[in-house]
Short mmCIF file of C-alpha atoms in Angstrom, two decimals:
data_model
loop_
_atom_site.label_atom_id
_atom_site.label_comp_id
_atom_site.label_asym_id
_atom_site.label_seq_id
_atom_site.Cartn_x
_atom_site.Cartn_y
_atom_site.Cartn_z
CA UNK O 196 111.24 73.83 62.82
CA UNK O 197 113.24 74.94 66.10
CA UNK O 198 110.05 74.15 68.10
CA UNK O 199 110.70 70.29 66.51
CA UNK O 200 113.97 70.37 66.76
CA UNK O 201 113.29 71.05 70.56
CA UNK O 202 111.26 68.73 71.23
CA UNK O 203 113.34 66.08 69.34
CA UNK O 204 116.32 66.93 71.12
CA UNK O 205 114.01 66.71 74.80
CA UNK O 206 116.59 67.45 77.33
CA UNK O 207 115.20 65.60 81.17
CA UNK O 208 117.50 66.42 84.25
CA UNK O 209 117.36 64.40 87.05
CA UNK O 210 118.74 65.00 89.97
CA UNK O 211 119.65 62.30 93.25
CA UNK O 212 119.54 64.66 95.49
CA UNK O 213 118.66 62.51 98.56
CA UNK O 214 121.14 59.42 97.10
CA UNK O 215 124.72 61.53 96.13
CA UNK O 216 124.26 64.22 98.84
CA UNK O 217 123.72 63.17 102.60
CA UNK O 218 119.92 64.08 103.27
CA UNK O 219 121.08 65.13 107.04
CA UNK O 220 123.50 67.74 108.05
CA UNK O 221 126.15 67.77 110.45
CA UNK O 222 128.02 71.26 111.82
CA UNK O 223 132.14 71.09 111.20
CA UNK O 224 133.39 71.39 115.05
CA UNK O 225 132.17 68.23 117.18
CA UNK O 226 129.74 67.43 119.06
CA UNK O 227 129.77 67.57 123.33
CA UNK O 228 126.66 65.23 124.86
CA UNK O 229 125.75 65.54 128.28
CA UNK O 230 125.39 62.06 128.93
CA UNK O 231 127.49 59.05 127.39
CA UNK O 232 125.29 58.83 123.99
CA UNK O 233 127.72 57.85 121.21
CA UNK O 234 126.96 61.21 118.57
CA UNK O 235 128.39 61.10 115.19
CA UNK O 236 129.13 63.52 112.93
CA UNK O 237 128.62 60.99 109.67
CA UNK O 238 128.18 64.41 106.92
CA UNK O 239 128.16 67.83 106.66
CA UNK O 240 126.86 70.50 104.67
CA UNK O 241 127.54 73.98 104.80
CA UNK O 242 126.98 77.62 103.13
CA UNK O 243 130.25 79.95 102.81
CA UNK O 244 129.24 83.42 101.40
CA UNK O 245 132.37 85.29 101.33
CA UNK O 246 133.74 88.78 100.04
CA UNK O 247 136.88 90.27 100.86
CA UNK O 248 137.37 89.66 104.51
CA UNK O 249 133.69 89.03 105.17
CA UNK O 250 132.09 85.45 106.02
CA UNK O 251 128.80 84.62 106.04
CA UNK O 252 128.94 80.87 107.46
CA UNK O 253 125.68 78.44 107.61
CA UNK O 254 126.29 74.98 109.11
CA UNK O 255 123.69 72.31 109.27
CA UNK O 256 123.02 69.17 111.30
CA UNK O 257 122.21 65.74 111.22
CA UNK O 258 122.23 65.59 115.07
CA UNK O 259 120.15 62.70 116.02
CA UNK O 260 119.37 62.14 119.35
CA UNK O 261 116.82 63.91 121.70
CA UNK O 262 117.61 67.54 121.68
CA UNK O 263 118.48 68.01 125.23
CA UNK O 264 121.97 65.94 124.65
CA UNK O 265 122.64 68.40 121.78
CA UNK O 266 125.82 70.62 122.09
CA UNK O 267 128.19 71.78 119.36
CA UNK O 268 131.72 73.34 119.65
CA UNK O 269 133.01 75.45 116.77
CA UNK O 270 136.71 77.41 116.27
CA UNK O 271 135.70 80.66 115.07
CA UNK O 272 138.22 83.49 114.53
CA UNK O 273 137.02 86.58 116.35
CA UNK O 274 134.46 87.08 119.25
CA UNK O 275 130.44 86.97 118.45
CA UNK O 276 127.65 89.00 119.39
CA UNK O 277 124.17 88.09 119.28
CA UNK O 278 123.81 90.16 115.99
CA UNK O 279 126.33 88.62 114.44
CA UNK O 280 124.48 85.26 115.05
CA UNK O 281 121.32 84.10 113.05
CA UNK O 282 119.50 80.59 112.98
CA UNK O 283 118.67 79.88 109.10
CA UNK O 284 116.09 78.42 107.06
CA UNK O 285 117.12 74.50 106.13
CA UNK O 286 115.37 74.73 102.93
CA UNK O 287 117.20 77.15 101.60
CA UNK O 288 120.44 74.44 101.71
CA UNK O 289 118.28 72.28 100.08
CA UNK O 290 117.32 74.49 97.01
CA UNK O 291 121.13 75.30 96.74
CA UNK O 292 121.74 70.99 96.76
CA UNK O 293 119.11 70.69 93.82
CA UNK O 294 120.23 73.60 91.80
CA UNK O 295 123.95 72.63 91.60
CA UNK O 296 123.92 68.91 92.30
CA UNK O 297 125.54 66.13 90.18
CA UNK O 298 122.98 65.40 87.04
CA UNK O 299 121.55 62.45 84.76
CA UNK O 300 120.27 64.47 81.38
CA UNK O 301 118.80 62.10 78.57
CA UNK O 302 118.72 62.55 74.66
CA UNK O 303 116.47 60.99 71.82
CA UNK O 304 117.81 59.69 68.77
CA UNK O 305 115.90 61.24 65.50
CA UNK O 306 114.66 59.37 62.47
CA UNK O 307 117.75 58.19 60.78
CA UNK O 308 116.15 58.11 57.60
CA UNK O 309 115.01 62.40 57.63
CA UNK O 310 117.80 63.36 58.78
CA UNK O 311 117.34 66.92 60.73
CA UNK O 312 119.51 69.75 60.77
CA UNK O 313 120.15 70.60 64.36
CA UNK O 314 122.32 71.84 67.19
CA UNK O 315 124.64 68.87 68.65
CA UNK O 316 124.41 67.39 72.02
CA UNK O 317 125.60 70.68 74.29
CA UNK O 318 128.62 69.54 76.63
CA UNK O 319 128.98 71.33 79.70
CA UNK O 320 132.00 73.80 79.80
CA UNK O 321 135.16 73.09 80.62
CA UNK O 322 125.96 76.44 99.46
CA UNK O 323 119.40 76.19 132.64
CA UNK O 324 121.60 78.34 130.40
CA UNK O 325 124.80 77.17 128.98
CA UNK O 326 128.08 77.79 130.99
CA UNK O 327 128.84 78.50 134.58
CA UNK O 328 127.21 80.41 137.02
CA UNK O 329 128.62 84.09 137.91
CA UNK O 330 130.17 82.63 141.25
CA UNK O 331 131.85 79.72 138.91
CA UNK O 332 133.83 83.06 137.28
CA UNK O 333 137.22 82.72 139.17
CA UNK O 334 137.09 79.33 138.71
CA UNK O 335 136.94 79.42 135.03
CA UNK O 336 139.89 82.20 135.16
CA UNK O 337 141.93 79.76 136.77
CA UNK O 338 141.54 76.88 133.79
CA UNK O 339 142.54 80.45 131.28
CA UNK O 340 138.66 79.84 130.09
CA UNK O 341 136.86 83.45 129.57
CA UNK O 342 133.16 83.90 128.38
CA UNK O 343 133.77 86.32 125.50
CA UNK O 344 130.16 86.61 124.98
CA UNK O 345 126.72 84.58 126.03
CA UNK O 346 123.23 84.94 124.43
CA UNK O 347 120.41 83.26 123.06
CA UNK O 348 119.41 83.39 119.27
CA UNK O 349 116.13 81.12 118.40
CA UNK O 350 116.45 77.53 119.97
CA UNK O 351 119.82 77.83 120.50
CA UNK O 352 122.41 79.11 123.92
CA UNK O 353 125.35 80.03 122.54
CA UNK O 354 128.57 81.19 124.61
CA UNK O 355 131.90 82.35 122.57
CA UNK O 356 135.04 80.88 124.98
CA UNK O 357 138.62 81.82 124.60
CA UNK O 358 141.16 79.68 126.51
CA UNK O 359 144.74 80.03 126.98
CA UNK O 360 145.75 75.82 126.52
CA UNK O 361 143.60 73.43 125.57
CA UNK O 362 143.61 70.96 128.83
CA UNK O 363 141.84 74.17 130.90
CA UNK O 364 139.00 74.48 128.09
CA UNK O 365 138.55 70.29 128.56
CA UNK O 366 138.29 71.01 132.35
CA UNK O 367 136.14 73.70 131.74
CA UNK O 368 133.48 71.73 129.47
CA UNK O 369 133.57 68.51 131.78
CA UNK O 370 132.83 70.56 135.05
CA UNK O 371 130.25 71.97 132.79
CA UNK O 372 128.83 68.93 132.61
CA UNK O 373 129.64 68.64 128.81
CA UNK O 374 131.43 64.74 128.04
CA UNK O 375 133.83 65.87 125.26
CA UNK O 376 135.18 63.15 122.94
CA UNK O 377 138.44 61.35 123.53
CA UNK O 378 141.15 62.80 121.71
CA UNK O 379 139.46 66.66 121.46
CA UNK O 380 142.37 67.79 123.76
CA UNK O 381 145.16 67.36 120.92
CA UNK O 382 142.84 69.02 117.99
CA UNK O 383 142.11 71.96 120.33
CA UNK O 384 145.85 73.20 120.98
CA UNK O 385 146.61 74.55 117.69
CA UNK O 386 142.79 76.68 117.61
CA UNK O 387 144.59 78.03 121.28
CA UNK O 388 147.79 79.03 119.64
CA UNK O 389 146.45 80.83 116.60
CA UNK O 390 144.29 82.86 118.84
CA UNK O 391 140.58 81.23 117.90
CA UNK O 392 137.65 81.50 119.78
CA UNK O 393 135.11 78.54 120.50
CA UNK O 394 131.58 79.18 119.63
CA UNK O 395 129.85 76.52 121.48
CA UNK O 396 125.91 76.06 121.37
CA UNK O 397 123.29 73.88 122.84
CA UNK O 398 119.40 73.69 122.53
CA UNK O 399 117.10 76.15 124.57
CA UNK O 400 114.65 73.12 124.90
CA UNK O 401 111.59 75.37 125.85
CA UNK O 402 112.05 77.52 122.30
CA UNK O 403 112.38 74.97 120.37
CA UNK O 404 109.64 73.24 121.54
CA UNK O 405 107.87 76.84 120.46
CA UNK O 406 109.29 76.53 116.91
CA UNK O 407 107.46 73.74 115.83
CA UNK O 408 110.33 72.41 114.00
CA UNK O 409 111.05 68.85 114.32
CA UNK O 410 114.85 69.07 113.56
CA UNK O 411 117.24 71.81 114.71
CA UNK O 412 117.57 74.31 112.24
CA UNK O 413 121.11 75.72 110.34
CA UNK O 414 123.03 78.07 112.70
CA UNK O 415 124.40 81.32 110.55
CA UNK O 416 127.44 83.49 111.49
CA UNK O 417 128.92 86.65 110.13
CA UNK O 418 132.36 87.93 110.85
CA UNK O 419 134.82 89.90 109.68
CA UNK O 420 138.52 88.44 109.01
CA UNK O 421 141.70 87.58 106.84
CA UNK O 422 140.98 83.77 107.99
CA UNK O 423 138.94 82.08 104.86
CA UNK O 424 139.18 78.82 105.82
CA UNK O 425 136.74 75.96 107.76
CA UNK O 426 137.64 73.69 110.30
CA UNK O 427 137.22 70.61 110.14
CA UNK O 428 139.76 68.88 112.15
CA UNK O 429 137.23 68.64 115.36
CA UNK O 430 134.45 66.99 113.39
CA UNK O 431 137.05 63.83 112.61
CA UNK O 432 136.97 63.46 116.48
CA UNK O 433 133.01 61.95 116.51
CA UNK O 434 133.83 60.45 113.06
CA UNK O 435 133.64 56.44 113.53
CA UNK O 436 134.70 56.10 109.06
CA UNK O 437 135.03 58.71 106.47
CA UNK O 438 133.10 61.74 106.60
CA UNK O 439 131.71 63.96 103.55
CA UNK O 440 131.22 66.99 103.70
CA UNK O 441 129.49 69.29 100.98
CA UNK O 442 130.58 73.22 100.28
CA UNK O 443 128.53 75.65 98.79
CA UNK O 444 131.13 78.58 98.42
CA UNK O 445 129.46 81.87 97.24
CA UNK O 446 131.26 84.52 95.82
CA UNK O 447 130.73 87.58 93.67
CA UNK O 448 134.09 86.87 91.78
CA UNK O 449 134.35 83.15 89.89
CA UNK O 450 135.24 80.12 91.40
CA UNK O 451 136.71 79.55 94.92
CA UNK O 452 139.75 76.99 95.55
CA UNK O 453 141.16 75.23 97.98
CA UNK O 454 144.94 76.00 98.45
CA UNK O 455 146.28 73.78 100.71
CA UNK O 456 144.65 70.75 99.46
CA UNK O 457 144.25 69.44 95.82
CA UNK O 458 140.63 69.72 93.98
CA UNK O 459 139.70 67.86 90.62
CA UNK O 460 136.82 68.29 88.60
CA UNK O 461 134.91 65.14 89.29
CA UNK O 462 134.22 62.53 86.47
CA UNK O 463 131.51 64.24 83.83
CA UNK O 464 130.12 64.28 80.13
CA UNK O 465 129.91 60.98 79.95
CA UNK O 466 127.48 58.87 78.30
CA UNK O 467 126.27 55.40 80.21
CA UNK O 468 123.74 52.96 79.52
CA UNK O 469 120.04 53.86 79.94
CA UNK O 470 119.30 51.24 82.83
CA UNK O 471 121.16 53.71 85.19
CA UNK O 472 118.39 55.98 85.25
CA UNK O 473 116.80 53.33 87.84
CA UNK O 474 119.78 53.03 90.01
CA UNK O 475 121.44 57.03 89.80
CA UNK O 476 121.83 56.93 93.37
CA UNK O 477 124.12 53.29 93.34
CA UNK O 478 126.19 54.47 90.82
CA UNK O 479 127.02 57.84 91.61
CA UNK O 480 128.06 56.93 95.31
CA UNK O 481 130.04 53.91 93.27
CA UNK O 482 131.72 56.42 90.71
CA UNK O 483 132.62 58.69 93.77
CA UNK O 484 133.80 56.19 95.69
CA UNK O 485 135.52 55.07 92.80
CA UNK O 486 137.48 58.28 92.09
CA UNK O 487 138.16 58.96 95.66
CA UNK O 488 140.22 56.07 95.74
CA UNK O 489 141.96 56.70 92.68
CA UNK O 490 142.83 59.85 93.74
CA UNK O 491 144.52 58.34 96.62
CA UNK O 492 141.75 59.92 99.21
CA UNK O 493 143.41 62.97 99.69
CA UNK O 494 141.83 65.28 97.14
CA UNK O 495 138.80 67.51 97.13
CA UNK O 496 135.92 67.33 94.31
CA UNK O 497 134.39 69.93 91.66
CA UNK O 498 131.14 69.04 91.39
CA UNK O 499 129.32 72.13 89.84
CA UNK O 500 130.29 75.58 88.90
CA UNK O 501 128.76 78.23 87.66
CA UNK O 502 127.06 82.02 87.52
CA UNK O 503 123.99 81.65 89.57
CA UNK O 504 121.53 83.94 87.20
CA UNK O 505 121.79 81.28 84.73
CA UNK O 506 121.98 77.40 84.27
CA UNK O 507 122.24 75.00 81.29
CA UNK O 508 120.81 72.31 81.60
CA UNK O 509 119.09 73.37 84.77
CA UNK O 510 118.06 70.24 87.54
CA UNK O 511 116.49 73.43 89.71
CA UNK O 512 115.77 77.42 88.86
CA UNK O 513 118.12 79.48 89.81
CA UNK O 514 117.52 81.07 93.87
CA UNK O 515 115.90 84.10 93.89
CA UNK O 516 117.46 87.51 95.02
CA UNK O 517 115.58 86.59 98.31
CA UNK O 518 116.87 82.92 98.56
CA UNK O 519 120.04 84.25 97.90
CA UNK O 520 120.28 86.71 100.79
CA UNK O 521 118.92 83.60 103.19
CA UNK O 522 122.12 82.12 101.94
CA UNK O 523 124.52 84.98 102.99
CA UNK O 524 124.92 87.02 99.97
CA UNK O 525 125.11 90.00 101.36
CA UNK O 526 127.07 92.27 98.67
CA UNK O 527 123.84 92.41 95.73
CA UNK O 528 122.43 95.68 95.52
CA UNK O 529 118.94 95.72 95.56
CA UNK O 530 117.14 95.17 91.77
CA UNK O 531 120.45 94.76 91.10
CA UNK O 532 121.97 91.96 89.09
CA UNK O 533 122.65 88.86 91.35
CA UNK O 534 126.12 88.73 90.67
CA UNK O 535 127.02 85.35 92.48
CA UNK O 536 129.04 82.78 91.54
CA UNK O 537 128.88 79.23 93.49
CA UNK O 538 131.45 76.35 93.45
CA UNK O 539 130.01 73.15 94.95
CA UNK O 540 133.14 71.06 96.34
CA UNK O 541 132.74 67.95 97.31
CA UNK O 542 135.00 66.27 100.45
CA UNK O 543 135.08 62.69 101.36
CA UNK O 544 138.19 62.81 104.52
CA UNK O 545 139.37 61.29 107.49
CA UNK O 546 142.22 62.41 109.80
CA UNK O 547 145.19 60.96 108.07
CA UNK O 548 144.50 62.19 104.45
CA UNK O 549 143.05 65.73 105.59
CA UNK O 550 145.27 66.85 108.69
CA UNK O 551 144.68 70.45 107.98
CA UNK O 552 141.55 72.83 108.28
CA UNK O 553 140.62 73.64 104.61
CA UNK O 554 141.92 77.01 103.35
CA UNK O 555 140.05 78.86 100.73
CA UNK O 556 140.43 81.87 98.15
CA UNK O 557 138.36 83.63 95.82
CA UNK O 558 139.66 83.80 92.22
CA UNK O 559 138.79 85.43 88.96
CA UNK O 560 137.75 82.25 87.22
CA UNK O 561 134.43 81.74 85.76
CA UNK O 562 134.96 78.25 84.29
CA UNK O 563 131.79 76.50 84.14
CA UNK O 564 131.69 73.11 84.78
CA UNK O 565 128.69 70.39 86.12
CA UNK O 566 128.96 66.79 87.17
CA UNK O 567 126.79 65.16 84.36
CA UNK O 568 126.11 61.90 82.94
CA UNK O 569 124.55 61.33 79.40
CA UNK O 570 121.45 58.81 78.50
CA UNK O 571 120.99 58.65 74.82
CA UNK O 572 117.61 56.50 74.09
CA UNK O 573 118.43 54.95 70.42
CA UNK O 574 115.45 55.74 67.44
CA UNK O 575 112.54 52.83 67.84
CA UNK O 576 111.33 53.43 64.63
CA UNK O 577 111.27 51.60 61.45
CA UNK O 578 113.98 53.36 60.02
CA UNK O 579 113.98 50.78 56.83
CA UNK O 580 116.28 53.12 54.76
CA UNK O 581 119.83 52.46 53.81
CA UNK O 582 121.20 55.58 56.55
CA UNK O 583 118.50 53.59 59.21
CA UNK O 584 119.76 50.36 58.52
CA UNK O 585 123.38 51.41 58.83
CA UNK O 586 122.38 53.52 62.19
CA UNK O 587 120.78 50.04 63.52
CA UNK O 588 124.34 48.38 62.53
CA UNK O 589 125.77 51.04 64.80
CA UNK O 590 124.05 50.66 67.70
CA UNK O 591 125.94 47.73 69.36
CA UNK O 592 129.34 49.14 69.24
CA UNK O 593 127.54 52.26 71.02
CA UNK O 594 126.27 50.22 73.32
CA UNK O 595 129.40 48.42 74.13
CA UNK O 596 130.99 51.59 75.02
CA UNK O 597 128.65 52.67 76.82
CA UNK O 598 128.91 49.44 79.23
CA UNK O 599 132.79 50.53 79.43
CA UNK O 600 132.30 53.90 80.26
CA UNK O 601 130.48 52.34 83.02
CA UNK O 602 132.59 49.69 84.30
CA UNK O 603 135.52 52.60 84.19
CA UNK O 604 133.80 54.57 86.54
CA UNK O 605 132.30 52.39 89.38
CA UNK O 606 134.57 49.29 88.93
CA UNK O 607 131.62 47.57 88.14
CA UNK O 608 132.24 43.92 86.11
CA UNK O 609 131.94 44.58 82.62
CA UNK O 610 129.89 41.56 81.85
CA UNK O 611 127.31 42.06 84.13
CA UNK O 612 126.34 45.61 83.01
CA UNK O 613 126.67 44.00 79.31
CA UNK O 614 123.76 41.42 80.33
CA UNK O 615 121.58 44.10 82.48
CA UNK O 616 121.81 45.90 78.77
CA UNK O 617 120.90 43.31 76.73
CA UNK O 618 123.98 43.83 74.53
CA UNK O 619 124.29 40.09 73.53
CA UNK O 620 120.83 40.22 72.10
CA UNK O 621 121.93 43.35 69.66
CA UNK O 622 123.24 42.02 65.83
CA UNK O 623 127.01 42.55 65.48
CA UNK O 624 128.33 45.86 63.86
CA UNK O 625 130.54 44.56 61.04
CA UNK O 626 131.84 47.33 58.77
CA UNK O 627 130.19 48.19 55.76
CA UNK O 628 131.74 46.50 52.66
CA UNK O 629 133.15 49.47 51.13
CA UNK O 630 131.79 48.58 47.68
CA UNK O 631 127.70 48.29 49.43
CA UNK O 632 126.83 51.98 48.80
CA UNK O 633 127.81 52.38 45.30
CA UNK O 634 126.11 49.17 44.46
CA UNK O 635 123.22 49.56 46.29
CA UNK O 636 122.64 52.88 45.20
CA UNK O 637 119.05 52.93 43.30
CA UNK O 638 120.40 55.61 40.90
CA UNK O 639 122.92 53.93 39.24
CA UNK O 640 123.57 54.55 35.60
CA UNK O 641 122.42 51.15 33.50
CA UNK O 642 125.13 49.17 32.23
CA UNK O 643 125.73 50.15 28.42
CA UNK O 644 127.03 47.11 26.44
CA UNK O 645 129.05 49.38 23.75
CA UNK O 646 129.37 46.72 20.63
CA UNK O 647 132.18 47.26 18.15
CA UNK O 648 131.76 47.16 15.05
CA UNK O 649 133.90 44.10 13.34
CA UNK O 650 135.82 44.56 10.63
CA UNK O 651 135.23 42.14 7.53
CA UNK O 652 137.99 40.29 6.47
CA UNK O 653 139.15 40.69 2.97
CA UNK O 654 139.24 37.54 0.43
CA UNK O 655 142.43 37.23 -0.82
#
């Protein structure tokens, strides 16, 4: 009977990866081009594994462009080595995207007429060398520009700067032959006054023609510091609209926030009509779109929470101890339990609504939550019985608000999702007559005609 009950209740997760998450990557500093080419940084994805004081930080790209024009400049908070520096495996973001992305689940309506005894619908609860030469040295001391530290980790030259004001580290990159965008020199000064170093990287062409990879591949860095936060005031700078950005935060406590910026669990549990499942993409990107600009484009979105060993329903299995370590987590033991927690936020900002870096912390909470949106296929049976026919009646006013569930979250004109349904075509749900059932019942007592007896009348 479970087994039936199983299969009655089918459960099918879908996930649009590729249409609600950007399918390229983009770093959070801004990109420097050798040339004029127009880069920009249009989304961005990135890993934050975080305990304590300790950062484990994966940024992607959706550089596109040939590789030689490639060159990325990042605030970081303390000084890099080369050990501290690792290029990472791009599926690994990609397996942390399917697991916790936004979801489409779908239900089947039993047999009205044998009724089943089972669990109801589950709701959810409420990731040439870069620089100048040696003789260039007191050159760059005169612009306050040091080389902290220079290396080379896979395809990628990497130099850590510190500066002393921002107009000597401009100097610096032009003479350097590196055309940094307009405006860079105003987001730079307050990175100079907190003390930040620049982590700034460009493609080894010769190794990465050796890697055999056809698109550069996530840079990783570990540090140690009180700073949990990620800037992302230098990636507005090649921005030509609003950006999105994506954060897998991975912690081994509960959920991380955002505290200098508000977050808001984004739009879930609700049930929609069943021609959606052709079009998830369109209206999730309408729904967010939708919500960001109720929110008056200033807040950040929950999009999935949630203990990593587990998932319910799940749109991917859970990363393995070894996946998880490619992501950062550095603090399981090994055979250990994977005690990992991951918030998935969800940022859609441009300069005006986001002026600050994001600041994070970790917290206690172990709230689940998922972005998920509810198909519910109605019974196709004959279902001739009196509970079928008065499920049948039901249908259209389930139906209808369906199509308003819909039109609430995308904006979209009622009437149009009403004739893409087919709602028209459904009979009306009038209310039952409240005297129907009891005399329609088929086991109702006969009538008994009870005949009293008359009395005669006396002659007088």
């Amino acid at each position: 009977m479970k087994i039936l009950r199983i299969l009655k209740t089918l459960l099918i997760v879908l996930i649009a990866v590729v249409c609600f998450t950007p399918s390229a990557w983009a770093f959070c500093g801004f990109y420097v081009s050798k040339a004029d080419t127009k880069l920009y940084n249009k989304a961005s994805q990135v890993i934050i594994a975080h305990e304590g004081d300790r950062t484990i930080l994966t940024m992607a790209n959706d550089y596109q462009g040939n590789a030689k024009d490639f060159a990325l400049v990042v605030p970081v908070p303390v000084v890099l080595q080369k050990e501290q520096v690792h290029v990472g495996d791009p599926k690994i973001i990609e397996r942390l995207d399917a697991f916790s992305a936004p979801r489409l689940v779908e239900y089947f309506d039993s047999d009205p007429c044998r009724p089943m005894m089972y669990e109801a619908m589950p709701s959810a609860p409420a990731p040439p060398t870069l620089g100048a030469a040696r003789g260039q040295a007191a050159s760059d001391n005169a612009l306050g520009v040091t080389i902290e530290s220079k290396f080379s980790v896979g395809e990628y030259d990497i130099l850590v700067l510190s500066a002393k004001e921002s107009n000597g580290l401009e100097t610096w990159l032009n003479r350097n032959n590196y055309k940094i965008p307009q405006g860079a020199n105003q987001l730079l000064k307050p990175y100079i006054r907190q003390n930040m170093k620049f982590f700034v990287a460009k493609v080894n062409l010769e190794e990465f023609d050796k890697s055999g990879y056809q698109n550069l591949r996530p840079l990783m860095i570990a540090y140690e510091s009180p700073k949990f936060m990620l800037p992302i005031r230098l990636g507005m700078i090649n921005s030509t609209s609003e950006q999105d950005l994506i954060v897998y935060l991975l912690s081994p406590k509960g959920q991380t926030e955002i505290t200098n910026y508000r977050t808001v669990n984004i739009p879930s549990n609700t049930e929609i009509p069943l021609y959606v499942k052709q079009e998830f993409g369109g209206f999730y990107k309408t729904m967010f779109q939708n919500s960001y600009k109720s929110e008056d484009k200033k807040v950040a979105f929950l999009e999935y929470a949630w203990d990593m060993g587990n998932c319910d329903p799940c749109s991917a299995q859970p990363l393995s101890p070894e996946e998880l370590k490619k992501a950062g987590v550095f603090w399981t033991e090994e055979g250990g339990r994977s005690n990992v927690f991951i918030t998935r936020l969800h940022v859609r900002y441009t300069r005006d609504k986001f002026p600050e870096d994001l600041m994070f912390q970790e917290t206690s909470n172990q709230t689940s939550f998922q972005g998920r949106y509810v198909l519910r296929h109605p019974f196709t049976g004959n279902a001739s019985c009196q509970a079928g026919q008065e499920y049948k009646r039901s249908l259209r006013s389930r139906f209808e608000k369906e199509a308003q569930n819909l039109a609430k979250l995308t904006g979209w004109n009622i009437q149009d999702i009403r004739k893409k349904m087919d709602i028209n075509d459904i009979p009306d749900s009038k209310p039952t007559p409240f005297w129907r059932k009891l005399w329609s019942l088929s086991l109702v007592a006969p009538l008994v005609l009870i005949m009293m007896p008359t009395r005669k009348r006396r002659r007088k």
